[in-house]
Each structure stands twice: as structure tokens, then as C-alpha cells.
Amino acid sequence: MKKIFRLVIFTIFLTGCSNAYPPQTVTPDVSEQKIEIISTSTETQDVMINQAEQIVEETSTQKTTTTSEIPAEEPEQTTIQEDLKDKNVLIVEGKEYTLPFTENTSVHDMMMTLSAMSSQPFYFETTEFPGMGYFVNSINGKEQDVKKGIYWIYYVNNKTSTVGISNYIIKKGDVIEWKYETSTF
């Protein structure tokens, strides 16, 4: 009995010691950052999530202003599009999230990143269909209604996607928009 008691006390002591020194984070220059979701330790993942949160905060609050005169024919969105060239946008019911572009990332990966790092709650549920990939059942608690034929449908650059979110690999500048609407699958 004494041995078990000592073992429990020793385990509690070790647990307390490992939490005594919080991990130190280093914030590199934003222009040189890349997000890596796969990691071998939770400390590395926490650092990457913190860095990604900074990128999202900085990019979502950026505004483009110019001091030169713009001719009436030239739309202002060209400047915005140029700023988003190396980023991707995810829109859910009008709420816009900007994330840095990462090679070989699916819409599913992008949503997982956003779910892990968003300061505002963002969560979703999926179902996997073999050969087609993952399809979304709910976003932020709003579930599809099969009886009414209302589903979460995603658009890539204003075009309905024909594959699951795990099968579409994002390209630079893609705008992914989720709409809760009727569908005739």
C-alpha cells in the first residue's frame, strides 16, 4: 500500500514539474511563415497554431489604401485580389476567414486549421463517403436538414464543387464559400 501511495505522489510531482515551465514561443517574420499541421509534439502544434492565429488576425485586419487617383473604370477589387494572391478565403454565412496559402492543402485541411486556431468558435461535422471524400453535415451547430433537402454546399470561386472537401486541393487565391441551401443531388 505504501508503494502505491509513493508511486501516486511521485507521479503527481512529475506532472507538476513538467507544467512548471511553459513553452517559449518565437514569432518569426510573417512573410516567411508556413503552417505545418502535422507535428510530433503538442508543444510544436501549439506554437504553430499561435503563429497561424497571428497571421489570420493580421491579414483579416489589413486595409488597402492608395494615394493616387483611381480612374472610374478601374474597380477597387483588383487591389484586394492582388493582396489575397498568396492567401485563401473561407466564407461561412457571410463571415470571412483569411488563411495563408499552403501547398497540397484540401478544403478539409483548411477547415481543420481554422477550427484549431480560430479565436471565435468554428467547428464542423463530416461524413466520409468512399471514393467521394468527406461531406459536411453541420457547421457551427447548424445541421443539414435531409427532409427539407437543405444541405451545406461549398463553392470554389463562385462555382459549385463536385467533390468532397477532402478531395479538392486548394490553389493560391481560391475563395471557398459555404452556403446553407436546397440541393437536388
JSON list of C-alpha atoms in Angstrom, two decimals:
[
{"chain": "A", "resi": 1, "resn": "MET", "atom": "CA", "xyz": [0.00, 0.00, 0.00]},
{"chain": "A", "resi": 2, "resn": "LYS", "atom": "CA", "xyz": [2.86, 2.36, 0.85]},
{"chain": "A", "resi": 3, "resn": "LYS", "atom": "CA", "xyz": [4.48, 1.66, -2.51]},
{"chain": "A", "resi": 4, "resn": "ILE", "atom": "CA", "xyz": [1.32, 2.55, -4.41]},
{"chain": "A", "resi": 5, "resn": "PHE", "atom": "CA", "xyz": [0.88, 5.71, -2.34]},
{"chain": "A", "resi": 6, "resn": "ARG", "atom": "CA", "xyz": [4.51, 6.73, -3.03]},
{"chain": "A", "resi": 7, "resn": "LEU", "atom": "CA", "xyz": [4.07, 5.98, -6.74]},
{"chain": "A", "resi": 8, "resn": "VAL", "atom": "CA", "xyz": [0.95, 8.19, -6.90]},
{"chain": "A", "resi": 9, "resn": "ILE", "atom": "CA", "xyz": [2.72, 11.04, -5.07]},
{"chain": "A", "resi": 10, "resn": "PHE", "atom": "CA", "xyz": [5.77, 10.69, -7.33]},
{"chain": "A", "resi": 11, "resn": "THR", "atom": "CA", "xyz": [3.56, 10.77, -10.47]},
{"chain": "A", "resi": 12, "resn": "ILE", "atom": "CA", "xyz": [1.78, 13.92, -9.26]},
{"chain": "A", "resi": 13, "resn": "PHE", "atom": "CA", "xyz": [5.16, 15.51, -8.52]},
{"chain": "A", "resi": 14, "resn": "LEU", "atom": "CA", "xyz": [6.45, 14.74, -12.03]},
{"chain": "A", "resi": 15, "resn": "THR", "atom": "CA", "xyz": [3.28, 16.07, -13.62]},
{"chain": "A", "resi": 16, "resn": "GLY", "atom": "CA", "xyz": [3.59, 19.30, -11.67]},
{"chain": "A", "resi": 17, "resn": "CYS", "atom": "CA", "xyz": [7.25, 19.69, -12.64]},
{"chain": "A", "resi": 18, "resn": "SER", "atom": "CA", "xyz": [6.56, 19.23, -16.34]},
{"chain": "A", "resi": 19, "resn": "ASN", "atom": "CA", "xyz": [4.00, 22.06, -16.29]},
{"chain": "A", "resi": 20, "resn": "ALA", "atom": "CA", "xyz": [6.19, 24.44, -14.27]},
{"chain": "A", "resi": 21, "resn": "TYR", "atom": "CA", "xyz": [7.97, 25.83, -17.32]},
{"chain": "A", "resi": 22, "resn": "PRO", "atom": "CA", "xyz": [5.60, 26.90, -20.13]},
{"chain": "A", "resi": 23, "resn": "PRO", "atom": "CA", "xyz": [6.94, 26.54, -23.69]},
{"chain": "A", "resi": 24, "resn": "GLN", "atom": "CA", "xyz": [8.60, 29.61, -25.13]},
{"chain": "A", "resi": 25, "resn": "THR", "atom": "CA", "xyz": [7.25, 30.80, -28.44]},
{"chain": "A", "resi": 26, "resn": "VAL", "atom": "CA", "xyz": [9.19, 32.68, -31.06]},
{"chain": "A", "resi": 27, "resn": "THR", "atom": "CA", "xyz": [7.30, 34.79, -33.56]},
{"chain": "A", "resi": 28, "resn": "PRO", "atom": "CA", "xyz": [9.10, 34.76, -36.91]},
{"chain": "A", "resi": 29, "resn": "ASP", "atom": "CA", "xyz": [8.57, 37.32, -39.65]},
{"chain": "A", "resi": 30, "resn": "VAL", "atom": "CA", "xyz": [5.05, 36.91, -41.08]},
{"chain": "A", "resi": 31, "resn": "SER", "atom": "CA", "xyz": [6.27, 36.89, -44.69]},
{"chain": "A", "resi": 32, "resn": "GLU", "atom": "CA", "xyz": [8.44, 33.83, -44.04]},
{"chain": "A", "resi": 33, "resn": "GLN", "atom": "CA", "xyz": [5.88, 31.74, -42.12]},
{"chain": "A", "resi": 34, "resn": "LYS", "atom": "CA", "xyz": [4.37, 28.45, -43.20]},
{"chain": "A", "resi": 35, "resn": "ILE", "atom": "CA", "xyz": [1.77, 26.48, -41.29]},
{"chain": "A", "resi": 36, "resn": "GLU", "atom": "CA", "xyz": [2.50, 22.84, -40.53]},
{"chain": "A", "resi": 37, "resn": "ILE", "atom": "CA", "xyz": [-0.45, 20.97, -39.06]},
{"chain": "A", "resi": 38, "resn": "ILE", "atom": "CA", "xyz": [1.32, 17.63, -38.63]},
{"chain": "A", "resi": 39, "resn": "SER", "atom": "CA", "xyz": [3.64, 17.62, -35.66]},
{"chain": "A", "resi": 40, "resn": "THR", "atom": "CA", "xyz": [5.15, 15.12, -33.27]},
{"chain": "A", "resi": 41, "resn": "SER", "atom": "CA", "xyz": [4.52, 17.07, -30.09]},
{"chain": "A", "resi": 42, "resn": "THR", "atom": "CA", "xyz": [1.73, 19.22, -28.73]},
{"chain": "A", "resi": 43, "resn": "GLU", "atom": "CA", "xyz": [4.22, 21.97, -27.92]},
{"chain": "A", "resi": 44, "resn": "THR", "atom": "CA", "xyz": [5.12, 22.37, -31.60]},
{"chain": "A", "resi": 45, "resn": "GLN", "atom": "CA", "xyz": [1.47, 22.29, -32.61]},
{"chain": "A", "resi": 46, "resn": "ASP", "atom": "CA", "xyz": [0.60, 24.99, -30.05]},
{"chain": "A", "resi": 47, "resn": "VAL", "atom": "CA", "xyz": [3.38, 27.21, -31.40]},
{"chain": "A", "resi": 48, "resn": "MET", "atom": "CA", "xyz": [2.18, 26.72, -34.98]},
{"chain": "A", "resi": 49, "resn": "ILE", "atom": "CA", "xyz": [-1.43, 27.42, -34.02]},
{"chain": "A", "resi": 50, "resn": "ASN", "atom": "CA", "xyz": [-0.38, 30.62, -32.22]},
{"chain": "A", "resi": 51, "resn": "GLN", "atom": "CA", "xyz": [1.59, 31.72, -35.27]},
{"chain": "A", "resi": 52, "resn": "ALA", "atom": "CA", "xyz": [-1.33, 30.94, -37.55]},
{"chain": "A", "resi": 53, "resn": "GLU", "atom": "CA", "xyz": [-3.68, 32.96, -35.31]},
{"chain": "A", "resi": 54, "resn": "GLN", "atom": "CA", "xyz": [-1.37, 35.94, -35.69]},
{"chain": "A", "resi": 55, "resn": "ILE", "atom": "CA", "xyz": [-1.40, 35.60, -39.46]},
{"chain": "A", "resi": 56, "resn": "VAL", "atom": "CA", "xyz": [-5.20, 35.41, -39.56]},
{"chain": "A", "resi": 57, "resn": "GLU", "atom": "CA", "xyz": [-5.55, 38.42, -37.27]},
{"chain": "A", "resi": 58, "resn": "GLU", "atom": "CA", "xyz": [-3.03, 40.46, -39.26]},
{"chain": "A", "resi": 59, "resn": "THR", "atom": "CA", "xyz": [-4.42, 39.54, -42.67]},
{"chain": "A", "resi": 60, "resn": "SER", "atom": "CA", "xyz": [-8.07, 39.94, -41.72]},
{"chain": "A", "resi": 61, "resn": "THR", "atom": "CA", "xyz": [-7.48, 43.48, -40.45]},
{"chain": "A", "resi": 62, "resn": "GLN", "atom": "CA", "xyz": [-5.36, 44.69, -43.37]},
{"chain": "A", "resi": 63, "resn": "LYS", "atom": "CA", "xyz": [-6.80, 47.51, -45.45]},
{"chain": "A", "resi": 64, "resn": "THR", "atom": "CA", "xyz": [-5.54, 48.67, -48.80]},
{"chain": "A", "resi": 65, "resn": "THR", "atom": "CA", "xyz": [-5.31, 52.40, -49.37]},
{"chain": "A", "resi": 66, "resn": "THR", "atom": "CA", "xyz": [-3.80, 54.29, -52.24]},
{"chain": "A", "resi": 67, "resn": "THR", "atom": "CA", "xyz": [-2.95, 57.94, -52.52]},
{"chain": "A", "resi": 68, "resn": "SER", "atom": "CA", "xyz": [-3.08, 58.09, -56.30]},
{"chain": "A", "resi": 69, "resn": "GLU", "atom": "CA", "xyz": [-6.29, 58.78, -58.15]},
{"chain": "A", "resi": 70, "resn": "ILE", "atom": "CA", "xyz": [-8.13, 55.77, -59.50]},
{"chain": "A", "resi": 71, "resn": "PRO", "atom": "CA", "xyz": [-9.99, 56.14, -62.78]},
{"chain": "A", "resi": 72, "resn": "ALA", "atom": "CA", "xyz": [-13.74, 55.48, -62.55]},
{"chain": "A", "resi": 73, "resn": "GLU", "atom": "CA", "xyz": [-13.47, 52.45, -64.88]},
{"chain": "A", "resi": 74, "resn": "GLU", "atom": "CA", "xyz": [-10.92, 50.61, -62.73]},
{"chain": "A", "resi": 75, "resn": "PRO", "atom": "CA", "xyz": [-12.62, 48.55, -60.00]},
{"chain": "A", "resi": 76, "resn": "GLU", "atom": "CA", "xyz": [-11.19, 48.70, -56.49]},
{"chain": "A", "resi": 77, "resn": "GLN", "atom": "CA", "xyz": [-11.41, 44.90, -56.12]},
{"chain": "A", "resi": 78, "resn": "THR", "atom": "CA", "xyz": [-8.31, 44.42, -58.28]},
{"chain": "A", "resi": 79, "resn": "THR", "atom": "CA", "xyz": [-6.18, 45.69, -55.40]},
{"chain": "A", "resi": 80, "resn": "ILE", "atom": "CA", "xyz": [-7.95, 43.43, -52.92]},
{"chain": "A", "resi": 81, "resn": "GLN", "atom": "CA", "xyz": [-7.49, 40.43, -55.24]},
{"chain": "A", "resi": 82, "resn": "GLU", "atom": "CA", "xyz": [-3.75, 41.18, -55.50]},
{"chain": "A", "resi": 83, "resn": "ASP", "atom": "CA", "xyz": [-3.47, 41.26, -51.69]},
{"chain": "A", "resi": 84, "resn": "LEU", "atom": "CA", "xyz": [-5.16, 37.85, -51.46]},
{"chain": "A", "resi": 85, "resn": "LYS", "atom": "CA", "xyz": [-2.94, 36.28, -54.13]},
{"chain": "A", "resi": 86, "resn": "ASP", "atom": "CA", "xyz": [-0.96, 34.20, -51.58]},
{"chain": "A", "resi": 87, "resn": "LYS", "atom": "CA", "xyz": [-3.90, 33.64, -49.26]},
{"chain": "A", "resi": 88, "resn": "ASN", "atom": "CA", "xyz": [-7.16, 31.74, -49.28]},
{"chain": "A", "resi": 89, "resn": "VAL", "atom": "CA", "xyz": [-10.53, 32.93, -48.08]},
{"chain": "A", "resi": 90, "resn": "LEU", "atom": "CA", "xyz": [-13.19, 30.80, -46.41]},
{"chain": "A", "resi": 91, "resn": "ILE", "atom": "CA", "xyz": [-16.66, 32.32, -46.17]},
{"chain": "A", "resi": 92, "resn": "VAL", "atom": "CA", "xyz": [-19.37, 30.78, -43.98]},
{"chain": "A", "resi": 93, "resn": "GLU", "atom": "CA", "xyz": [-22.76, 32.50, -43.99]},
{"chain": "A", "resi": 94, "resn": "GLY", "atom": "CA", "xyz": [-21.16, 35.85, -44.83]},
{"chain": "A", "resi": 95, "resn": "LYS", "atom": "CA", "xyz": [-18.37, 35.60, -42.24]},
{"chain": "A", "resi": 96, "resn": "GLU", "atom": "CA", "xyz": [-14.96, 35.76, -43.90]},
{"chain": "A", "resi": 97, "resn": "TYR", "atom": "CA", "xyz": [-11.80, 34.00, -42.70]},
{"chain": "A", "resi": 98, "resn": "THR", "atom": "CA", "xyz": [-8.44, 34.63, -44.40]},
{"chain": "A", "resi": 99, "resn": "LEU", "atom": "CA", "xyz": [-5.74, 31.98, -44.18]},
{"chain": "A", "resi": 100, "resn": "PRO", "atom": "CA", "xyz": [-2.25, 31.83, -45.69]},
{"chain": "A", "resi": 101, "resn": "PHE", "atom": "CA", "xyz": [-1.90, 29.55, -48.71]},
{"chain": "A", "resi": 102, "resn": "THR", "atom": "CA", "xyz": [-0.23, 26.21, -48.05]},
{"chain": "A", "resi": 103, "resn": "GLU", "atom": "CA", "xyz": [0.72, 23.73, -50.79]},
{"chain": "A", "resi": 104, "resn": "ASN", "atom": "CA", "xyz": [-1.25, 20.46, -51.09]},
{"chain": "A", "resi": 105, "resn": "THR", "atom": "CA", "xyz": [-3.99, 21.53, -48.68]},
{"chain": "A", "resi": 106, "resn": "SER", "atom": "CA", "xyz": [-7.56, 20.32, -49.09]},
{"chain": "A", "resi": 107, "resn": "VAL", "atom": "CA", "xyz": [-10.66, 22.26, -48.08]},
{"chain": "A", "resi": 108, "resn": "HIS", "atom": "CA", "xyz": [-10.97, 19.77, -45.21]},
{"chain": "A", "resi": 109, "resn": "ASP", "atom": "CA", "xyz": [-7.40, 20.58, -44.06]},
{"chain": "A", "resi": 110, "resn": "MET", "atom": "CA", "xyz": [-8.13, 24.31, -44.30]},
{"chain": "A", "resi": 111, "resn": "MET", "atom": "CA", "xyz": [-11.26, 23.93, -42.17]},
{"chain": "A", "resi": 112, "resn": "MET", "atom": "CA", "xyz": [-9.39, 21.80, -39.61]},
{"chain": "A", "resi": 113, "resn": "THR", "atom": "CA", "xyz": [-6.73, 24.53, -39.37]},
{"chain": "A", "resi": 114, "resn": "LEU", "atom": "CA", "xyz": [-9.39, 27.19, -38.89]},
{"chain": "A", "resi": 115, "resn": "SER", "atom": "CA", "xyz": [-11.18, 25.07, -36.29]},
{"chain": "A", "resi": 116, "resn": "ALA", "atom": "CA", "xyz": [-7.95, 24.60, -34.32]},
{"chain": "A", "resi": 117, "resn": "MET", "atom": "CA", "xyz": [-6.77, 28.21, -34.42]},
{"chain": "A", "resi": 118, "resn": "SER", "atom": "CA", "xyz": [-9.82, 30.45, -34.66]},
{"chain": "A", "resi": 119, "resn": "SER", "atom": "CA", "xyz": [-10.33, 32.83, -31.76]},
{"chain": "A", "resi": 120, "resn": "GLN", "atom": "CA", "xyz": [-14.06, 32.63, -32.49]},
{"chain": "A", "resi": 121, "resn": "PRO", "atom": "CA", "xyz": [-15.71, 29.23, -32.32]},
{"chain": "A", "resi": 122, "resn": "PHE", "atom": "CA", "xyz": [-15.57, 27.38, -35.63]},
{"chain": "A", "resi": 123, "resn": "TYR", "atom": "CA", "xyz": [-16.47, 23.73, -35.77]},
{"chain": "A", "resi": 124, "resn": "PHE", "atom": "CA", "xyz": [-17.94, 21.32, -38.26]},
{"chain": "A", "resi": 125, "resn": "GLU", "atom": "CA", "xyz": [-19.02, 17.70, -38.57]},
{"chain": "A", "resi": 126, "resn": "THR", "atom": "CA", "xyz": [-18.45, 15.47, -41.59]},
{"chain": "A", "resi": 127, "resn": "THR", "atom": "CA", "xyz": [-19.34, 12.10, -43.06]},
{"chain": "A", "resi": 128, "resn": "GLU", "atom": "CA", "xyz": [-16.95, 10.23, -45.32]},
{"chain": "A", "resi": 129, "resn": "PHE", "atom": "CA", "xyz": [-18.28, 8.65, -48.50]},
{"chain": "A", "resi": 130, "resn": "PRO", "atom": "CA", "xyz": [-15.80, 6.18, -50.06]},
{"chain": "A", "resi": 131, "resn": "GLY", "atom": "CA", "xyz": [-14.49, 7.47, -53.38]},
{"chain": "A", "resi": 132, "resn": "MET", "atom": "CA", "xyz": [-16.02, 10.92, -52.90]},
{"chain": "A", "resi": 133, "resn": "GLY", "atom": "CA", "xyz": [-14.37, 12.11, -49.69]},
{"chain": "A", "resi": 134, "resn": "TYR", "atom": "CA", "xyz": [-15.76, 14.00, -46.70]},
{"chain": "A", "resi": 135, "resn": "PHE", "atom": "CA", "xyz": [-19.03, 15.92, -46.86]},
{"chain": "A", "resi": 136, "resn": "VAL", "atom": "CA", "xyz": [-20.12, 18.44, -44.24]},
{"chain": "A", "resi": 137, "resn": "ASN", "atom": "CA", "xyz": [-23.15, 17.66, -42.05]},
{"chain": "A", "resi": 138, "resn": "SER", "atom": "CA", "xyz": [-23.03, 20.78, -39.87]},
{"chain": "A", "resi": 139, "resn": "ILE", "atom": "CA", "xyz": [-21.08, 24.00, -39.41]},
{"chain": "A", "resi": 140, "resn": "ASN", "atom": "CA", "xyz": [-21.09, 25.85, -36.08]},
{"chain": "A", "resi": 141, "resn": "GLY", "atom": "CA", "xyz": [-24.01, 23.72, -34.89]},
{"chain": "A", "resi": 142, "resn": "LYS", "atom": "CA", "xyz": [-26.24, 24.36, -37.92]},
{"chain": "A", "resi": 143, "resn": "GLU", "atom": "CA", "xyz": [-27.07, 20.91, -39.28]},
{"chain": "A", "resi": 144, "resn": "GLN", "atom": "CA", "xyz": [-28.26, 19.87, -42.71]},
{"chain": "A", "resi": 145, "resn": "ASP", "atom": "CA", "xyz": [-31.98, 19.07, -42.99]},
{"chain": "A", "resi": 146, "resn": "VAL", "atom": "CA", "xyz": [-32.34, 15.98, -45.18]},
{"chain": "A", "resi": 147, "resn": "LYS", "atom": "CA", "xyz": [-36.17, 16.02, -45.01]},
{"chain": "A", "resi": 148, "resn": "LYS", "atom": "CA", "xyz": [-36.29, 19.56, -46.41]},
{"chain": "A", "resi": 149, "resn": "GLY", "atom": "CA", "xyz": [-33.36, 18.93, -48.77]},
{"chain": "A", "resi": 150, "resn": "ILE", "atom": "CA", "xyz": [-31.24, 21.70, -47.22]},
{"chain": "A", "resi": 151, "resn": "TYR", "atom": "CA", "xyz": [-27.52, 20.99, -47.12]},
{"chain": "A", "resi": 152, "resn": "TRP", "atom": "CA", "xyz": [-24.18, 22.72, -46.68]},
{"chain": "A", "resi": 153, "resn": "ILE", "atom": "CA", "xyz": [-22.87, 23.24, -50.22]},
{"chain": "A", "resi": 154, "resn": "TYR", "atom": "CA", "xyz": [-19.44, 24.72, -50.88]},
{"chain": "A", "resi": 155, "resn": "TYR", "atom": "CA", "xyz": [-18.40, 26.85, -53.79]},
{"chain": "A", "resi": 156, "resn": "VAL", "atom": "CA", "xyz": [-14.90, 27.38, -55.13]},
{"chain": "A", "resi": 157, "resn": "ASN", "atom": "CA", "xyz": [-14.54, 30.80, -56.76]},
{"chain": "A", "resi": 158, "resn": "ASN", "atom": "CA", "xyz": [-18.36, 31.06, -57.12]},
{"chain": "A", "resi": 159, "resn": "LYS", "atom": "CA", "xyz": [-18.73, 27.60, -58.75]},
{"chain": "A", "resi": 160, "resn": "THR", "atom": "CA", "xyz": [-20.38, 24.64, -57.04]},
{"chain": "A", "resi": 161, "resn": "SER", "atom": "CA", "xyz": [-17.86, 21.96, -56.18]},
{"chain": "A", "resi": 162, "resn": "THR", "atom": "CA", "xyz": [-18.45, 18.42, -57.38]},
{"chain": "A", "resi": 163, "resn": "VAL", "atom": "CA", "xyz": [-16.17, 16.58, -54.92]},
{"chain": "A", "resi": 164, "resn": "GLY", "atom": "CA", "xyz": [-15.94, 16.19, -51.16]},
{"chain": "A", "resi": 165, "resn": "ILE", "atom": "CA", "xyz": [-13.92, 18.64, -49.09]},
{"chain": "A", "resi": 166, "resn": "SER", "atom": "CA", "xyz": [-11.07, 16.18, -48.63]},
{"chain": "A", "resi": 167, "resn": "ASN", "atom": "CA", "xyz": [-10.66, 15.70, -52.39]},
{"chain": "A", "resi": 168, "resn": "TYR", "atom": "CA", "xyz": [-10.45, 19.34, -53.50]},
{"chain": "A", "resi": 169, "resn": "ILE", "atom": "CA", "xyz": [-6.87, 20.66, -53.26]},
{"chain": "A", "resi": 170, "resn": "ILE", "atom": "CA", "xyz": [-6.84, 24.44, -52.79]},
{"chain": "A", "resi": 171, "resn": "LYS", "atom": "CA", "xyz": [-5.00, 26.68, -55.24]},
{"chain": "A", "resi": 172, "resn": "LYS", "atom": "CA", "xyz": [-3.50, 30.09, -54.47]},
{"chain": "A", "resi": 173, "resn": "GLY", "atom": "CA", "xyz": [-6.18, 32.74, -54.18]},
{"chain": "A", "resi": 174, "resn": "ASP", "atom": "CA", "xyz": [-9.14, 30.32, -54.03]},
{"chain": "A", "resi": 175, "resn": "VAL", "atom": "CA", "xyz": [-12.24, 31.62, -52.30]},
{"chain": "A", "resi": 176, "resn": "ILE", "atom": "CA", "xyz": [-14.20, 28.85, -50.61]},
{"chain": "A", "resi": 177, "resn": "GLU", "atom": "CA", "xyz": [-17.76, 29.79, -49.69]},
{"chain": "A", "resi": 178, "resn": "TRP", "atom": "CA", "xyz": [-20.21, 27.67, -47.73]},
{"chain": "A", "resi": 179, "resn": "LYS", "atom": "CA", "xyz": [-23.93, 28.16, -48.33]},
{"chain": "A", "resi": 180, "resn": "TYR", "atom": "CA", "xyz": [-26.79, 26.53, -46.48]},
{"chain": "A", "resi": 181, "resn": "GLU", "atom": "CA", "xyz": [-29.26, 25.86, -49.28]},
{"chain": "A", "resi": 182, "resn": "THR", "atom": "CA", "xyz": [-31.53, 23.38, -51.01]},
{"chain": "A", "resi": 183, "resn": "SER", "atom": "CA", "xyz": [-29.97, 20.84, -53.31]},
{"chain": "A", "resi": 184, "resn": "THR", "atom": "CA", "xyz": [-31.27, 18.29, -55.79]},
{"chain": "A", "resi": 185, "resn": "PHE", "atom": "CA", "xyz": [-28.40, 15.79, -55.51]}
]
